[in-house]
Short mmCIF file of C-alpha atoms in Angstrom, two decimals:
data_model
loop_
_atom_site.label_atom_id
_atom_site.label_comp_id
_atom_site.label_asym_id
_atom_site.label_seq_id
_atom_site.Cartn_x
_atom_site.Cartn_y
_atom_site.Cartn_z
CA MET A 1 -0.12 19.36 21.98
CA SER A 2 -2.09 22.61 22.11
CA ASP A 3 1.14 24.62 22.31
CA LEU A 4 2.43 22.90 19.18
CA LEU A 5 -0.84 23.66 17.39
CA ALA A 6 -0.63 27.28 18.55
CA ARG A 7 2.90 27.59 17.11
CA ARG A 8 1.74 26.16 13.79
CA ILE A 9 -1.17 28.61 13.68
CA VAL A 10 1.08 31.60 14.41
CA ALA A 11 3.53 30.40 11.73
CA LEU A 12 0.61 30.34 9.29
CA ALA A 13 -0.36 33.84 10.37
CA VAL A 14 3.21 35.05 9.73
CA ARG A 15 3.11 33.60 6.22
CA CYS A 16 -0.03 35.63 5.53
CA LEU A 17 1.71 38.91 6.35
CA PRO A 18 3.41 41.04 3.67
CA PRO A 19 7.24 41.07 3.71
CA GLN A 20 7.36 44.58 5.16
CA GLU A 21 5.37 43.42 8.20
CA ARG A 22 7.37 40.27 9.01
CA PHE A 23 8.83 42.09 12.04
CA TRP A 24 5.29 42.05 13.43
CA GLY A 25 5.19 38.31 12.80
CA ARG A 26 8.42 37.81 14.77
CA ALA A 27 6.89 39.85 17.59
CA MET A 28 3.81 37.61 17.55
CA GLN A 29 5.99 34.50 17.77
CA ALA A 30 7.97 35.96 20.68
CA GLU A 31 4.79 36.96 22.51
CA LEU A 32 3.37 33.48 21.92
CA GLU A 33 6.21 31.98 23.95
CA GLU A 34 5.39 34.35 26.79
CA VAL A 35 1.70 33.49 26.65
CA ALA A 36 2.44 29.74 26.49
CA ALA A 37 4.63 30.01 29.59
CA HIS A 38 1.73 31.39 31.65
CA GLY A 39 -1.33 29.62 30.23
CA PRO A 40 -3.18 28.38 27.13
CA ALA A 41 -1.66 29.82 23.95
CA LEU A 42 -4.29 28.66 21.47
CA PRO A 43 -6.69 31.66 21.85
CA PHE A 44 -3.78 34.06 21.31
CA ALA A 45 -2.66 32.12 18.21
CA LEU A 46 -6.16 32.15 16.75
CA GLY A 47 -6.37 35.89 17.35
CA CYS A 48 -3.08 36.39 15.46
CA LEU A 49 -4.38 34.32 12.56
CA MET A 50 -7.66 36.23 12.35
CA THR A 51 -5.78 39.54 12.40
CA ALA A 52 -3.46 38.38 9.61
CA TRP A 53 -6.41 37.14 7.56
CA ARG A 54 -8.20 40.47 7.88
CA ARG A 55 -5.12 42.15 6.41
CA LEU A 56 -4.89 39.86 3.39
CA PRO A 57 -6.98 42.06 1.03
CA LEU A 58 -4.89 45.11 1.98
CA HIS A 59 -1.61 44.02 0.39
CA ARG A 60 -0.60 42.62 -2.97
CA ASN A 61 0.74 39.26 -1.77
CA GLY A 62 -2.39 38.77 0.31
CA ARG A 63 -4.64 39.36 -2.68
CA ALA A 64 -2.58 36.86 -4.69
CA LEU A 65 -2.91 34.33 -1.85
CA LEU A 66 -6.68 34.81 -1.72
CA ALA A 67 -6.94 34.47 -5.51
CA SER A 68 -4.94 31.23 -5.49
CA HIS A 69 -7.22 29.75 -2.82
CA VAL A 70 -10.36 30.86 -4.65
CA LEU A 71 -9.05 29.27 -7.86
CA THR A 72 -8.13 26.07 -6.01
CA ILE A 73 -11.32 25.66 -3.99
CA GLY A 74 -13.69 27.04 -6.60
CA LEU A 75 -12.38 25.34 -9.75
CA ILE A 76 -9.38 23.01 -9.53
CA LEU A 77 -10.54 20.77 -6.66
CA PRO A 78 -14.13 20.45 -7.97
CA PHE A 79 -12.66 19.64 -11.39
CA ALA A 80 -10.46 16.96 -9.80
CA ALA A 81 -13.36 15.48 -7.82
CA PHE A 82 -15.57 15.40 -10.91
CA HIS A 83 -13.01 13.52 -12.99
CA VAL A 84 -12.17 11.04 -10.23
CA GLN A 85 -15.89 10.38 -9.76
CA CYS A 86 -16.28 9.78 -13.50
CA ALA A 87 -13.27 7.44 -13.45
CA LEU A 88 -14.78 5.46 -10.56
CA ARG A 89 -18.05 5.25 -12.45
CA GLY A 90 -16.17 3.90 -15.47
CA ALA A 91 -14.35 1.36 -13.29
CA TYR A 92 -17.69 0.23 -11.84
CA PHE A 93 -19.05 -0.23 -15.36
CA LEU A 94 -16.02 -2.30 -16.33
CA LEU A 95 -16.37 -4.54 -13.27
CA SER A 96 -20.16 -4.88 -13.11
CA GLY A 97 -21.28 -4.28 -16.69
CA ARG A 98 -24.01 -1.95 -15.41
CA ASP A 99 -24.30 1.71 -16.40
CA PRO A 100 -27.52 3.78 -16.80
CA TYR A 101 -26.25 5.63 -19.87
CA TYR A 102 -25.12 2.40 -21.53
CA ALA A 103 -28.44 0.72 -20.71
CA ALA A 104 -30.40 3.63 -22.20
CA LEU A 105 -28.36 3.49 -25.41
CA THR A 106 -28.85 -0.25 -25.83
CA MET A 107 -32.62 0.25 -25.63
CA GLY A 108 -32.64 2.90 -28.36
CA SER A 109 -32.37 2.99 -32.12
CA ALA A 110 -29.76 1.25 -34.23
CA ALA A 111 -27.58 4.36 -34.16
CA GLN A 112 -27.81 4.52 -30.35
CA GLN A 113 -27.00 0.82 -30.07
CA ALA A 114 -23.90 1.37 -32.19
CA ARG A 115 -23.00 4.25 -29.89
CA ALA A 116 -23.46 1.92 -26.91
CA VAL A 117 -20.92 -0.51 -28.37
CA LEU A 118 -18.47 2.37 -28.89
CA TYR A 119 -19.12 3.59 -25.35
CA ARG A 120 -18.37 0.12 -23.94
CA ASP A 121 -15.21 -0.33 -26.00
CA MET A 122 -13.81 3.10 -25.14
CA THR A 123 -14.59 2.97 -21.41
CA PRO A 124 -11.18 1.52 -20.36
CA ALA A 125 -9.21 4.28 -22.10
CA VAL A 126 -11.59 7.00 -20.90
CA THR A 127 -11.44 5.69 -17.32
CA VAL A 128 -7.64 5.80 -17.26
CA LEU A 129 -7.54 9.30 -18.77
CA LEU A 130 -10.13 10.64 -16.32
CA LEU A 131 -8.33 9.15 -13.34
CA LEU A 132 -5.03 10.66 -14.49
CA LEU A 133 -6.70 14.02 -15.05
CA GLY A 134 -8.25 13.98 -11.58
CA LEU A 135 -4.97 13.06 -9.89
CA VAL A 136 -3.02 15.70 -11.80
CA HIS A 137 -5.57 18.31 -10.74
CA MET A 138 -5.21 17.28 -7.10
CA PHE A 139 -1.45 17.77 -7.28
CA LEU A 140 -1.98 21.01 -9.20
CA ALA A 141 -4.29 22.33 -6.47
CA TRP A 142 -1.63 21.65 -3.85
CA THR A 143 1.15 23.35 -5.81
CA VAL A 144 -1.01 26.42 -6.51
CA VAL A 145 -1.84 26.80 -2.81
CA GLN A 146 1.86 26.33 -1.96
CA ARG A 147 2.72 28.83 -4.75
CA ARG A 148 5.31 26.52 -6.30
CA TRP A 149 4.85 27.98 -9.73
CA ARG A 150 7.48 25.97 -11.64
CA ARG A 151 5.96 22.71 -10.51
CA ALA A 152 2.49 24.13 -11.12
CA ALA A 153 3.54 25.00 -14.69
CA MET A 154 4.59 21.39 -15.34
CA LEU A 155 1.34 20.04 -13.91
CA TRP A 156 -0.60 22.70 -15.85
CA LEU A 157 0.94 21.42 -19.10
CA MET A 158 0.25 17.80 -18.13
CA ALA A 159 -3.37 18.63 -17.33
CA GLY A 160 -3.78 20.38 -20.67
CA VAL A 161 -2.37 17.45 -22.64
CA ILE A 162 -4.43 14.85 -20.76
CA ALA A 163 -7.58 16.96 -20.99
CA ALA A 164 -7.13 17.43 -24.74
CA ALA A 165 -6.67 13.68 -25.17
CA THR A 166 -9.75 13.05 -23.03
CA VAL A 167 -11.91 15.42 -25.05
CA ILE A 168 -10.75 13.80 -28.31
CA VAL A 169 -11.49 10.31 -27.00
CA ILE A 170 -14.91 11.07 -25.51
CA ALA A 171 -16.10 13.31 -28.36
CA PRO A 172 -17.87 10.45 -30.22
CA ILE A 173 -19.76 9.30 -27.11
CA ALA A 174 -20.29 12.45 -25.02
CA THR A 175 -23.13 14.92 -25.29
CA PRO A 176 -22.35 18.34 -26.86
CA MET A 177 -23.18 20.06 -23.56
CA GLY A 178 -20.70 17.84 -21.72
CA ILE A 179 -17.96 18.74 -24.17
CA VAL A 180 -18.75 22.46 -23.87
CA VAL A 181 -18.66 22.36 -20.06
CA GLN A 182 -15.36 20.46 -20.08
CA CYS A 183 -13.75 22.88 -22.52
CA LEU A 184 -15.07 25.96 -20.71
CA ALA A 185 -13.83 24.86 -17.28
CA LEU A 186 -10.48 23.81 -18.70
CA GLY A 187 -10.13 27.08 -20.60
CA ILE A 188 -10.75 29.14 -17.45
CA GLU A 189 -8.20 27.08 -15.55
CA MET A 190 -5.59 27.19 -18.33
CA LEU A 191 -5.89 30.98 -18.45
CA ALA A 192 -6.15 31.66 -14.72
CA ILE A 193 -3.06 29.77 -13.53
CA PRO A 194 -0.49 31.60 -15.74
CA VAL A 195 -2.14 34.95 -14.96
CA LEU A 196 -2.02 34.21 -11.23
CA ALA A 197 1.61 33.03 -11.43
CA ARG A 198 2.62 36.16 -13.34
CA TRP A 199 0.75 38.36 -10.86
CA ARG A 200 2.47 36.61 -7.97
CA ILE A 201 6.05 36.89 -9.29
CA ALA A 202 5.79 40.33 -10.93
CA PRO A 203 7.74 43.04 -9.05
CA THR A 204 5.75 45.40 -6.88
CA PRO A 205 5.81 48.92 -8.38
CA CYS A 206 7.34 51.67 -6.32
CA PRO A 207 4.85 54.17 -4.87
#
């Protein structure tokens, strides 16, 4: 089991190397078999991975890999988690009839009570849209990390369409700050993914 894990780790290390250093990766894989034949191979595999990771900022593909992970972990996955959480909150409201925001609106002025009715009536549509947006972002995060840019482009377009529909639907019931935060995060994501894809597939200039 540990030998299998060691092979997977070394394979990951090889993927982190630039194309011109793949010969070094093949040497690591060959040496791993020698190490595994005489003892535990996991420490050697972890050492290979750490060495490959330290070299990531030194080459163009490595910087693109780091940028894709930063985008995924720092923006796309939190965005997905936020929307799924909001969808679950909407589902709980539909099932239980209890929601702090709805309760606060019903205790307010006539205008707020009218807004509460609108909030209640629009919750099913908003819940479905938020759940779809969260799921699309989860798949988008995976494709960005895997650097499958054609599939990422399709999911990127889907996320944009669903997000635009969501903003339009929630505009009458959301706070202005909520709309601004949604649009800002979406705008960063919509700009960053094409830039990252173009950076990744652009040819490396000759020295």
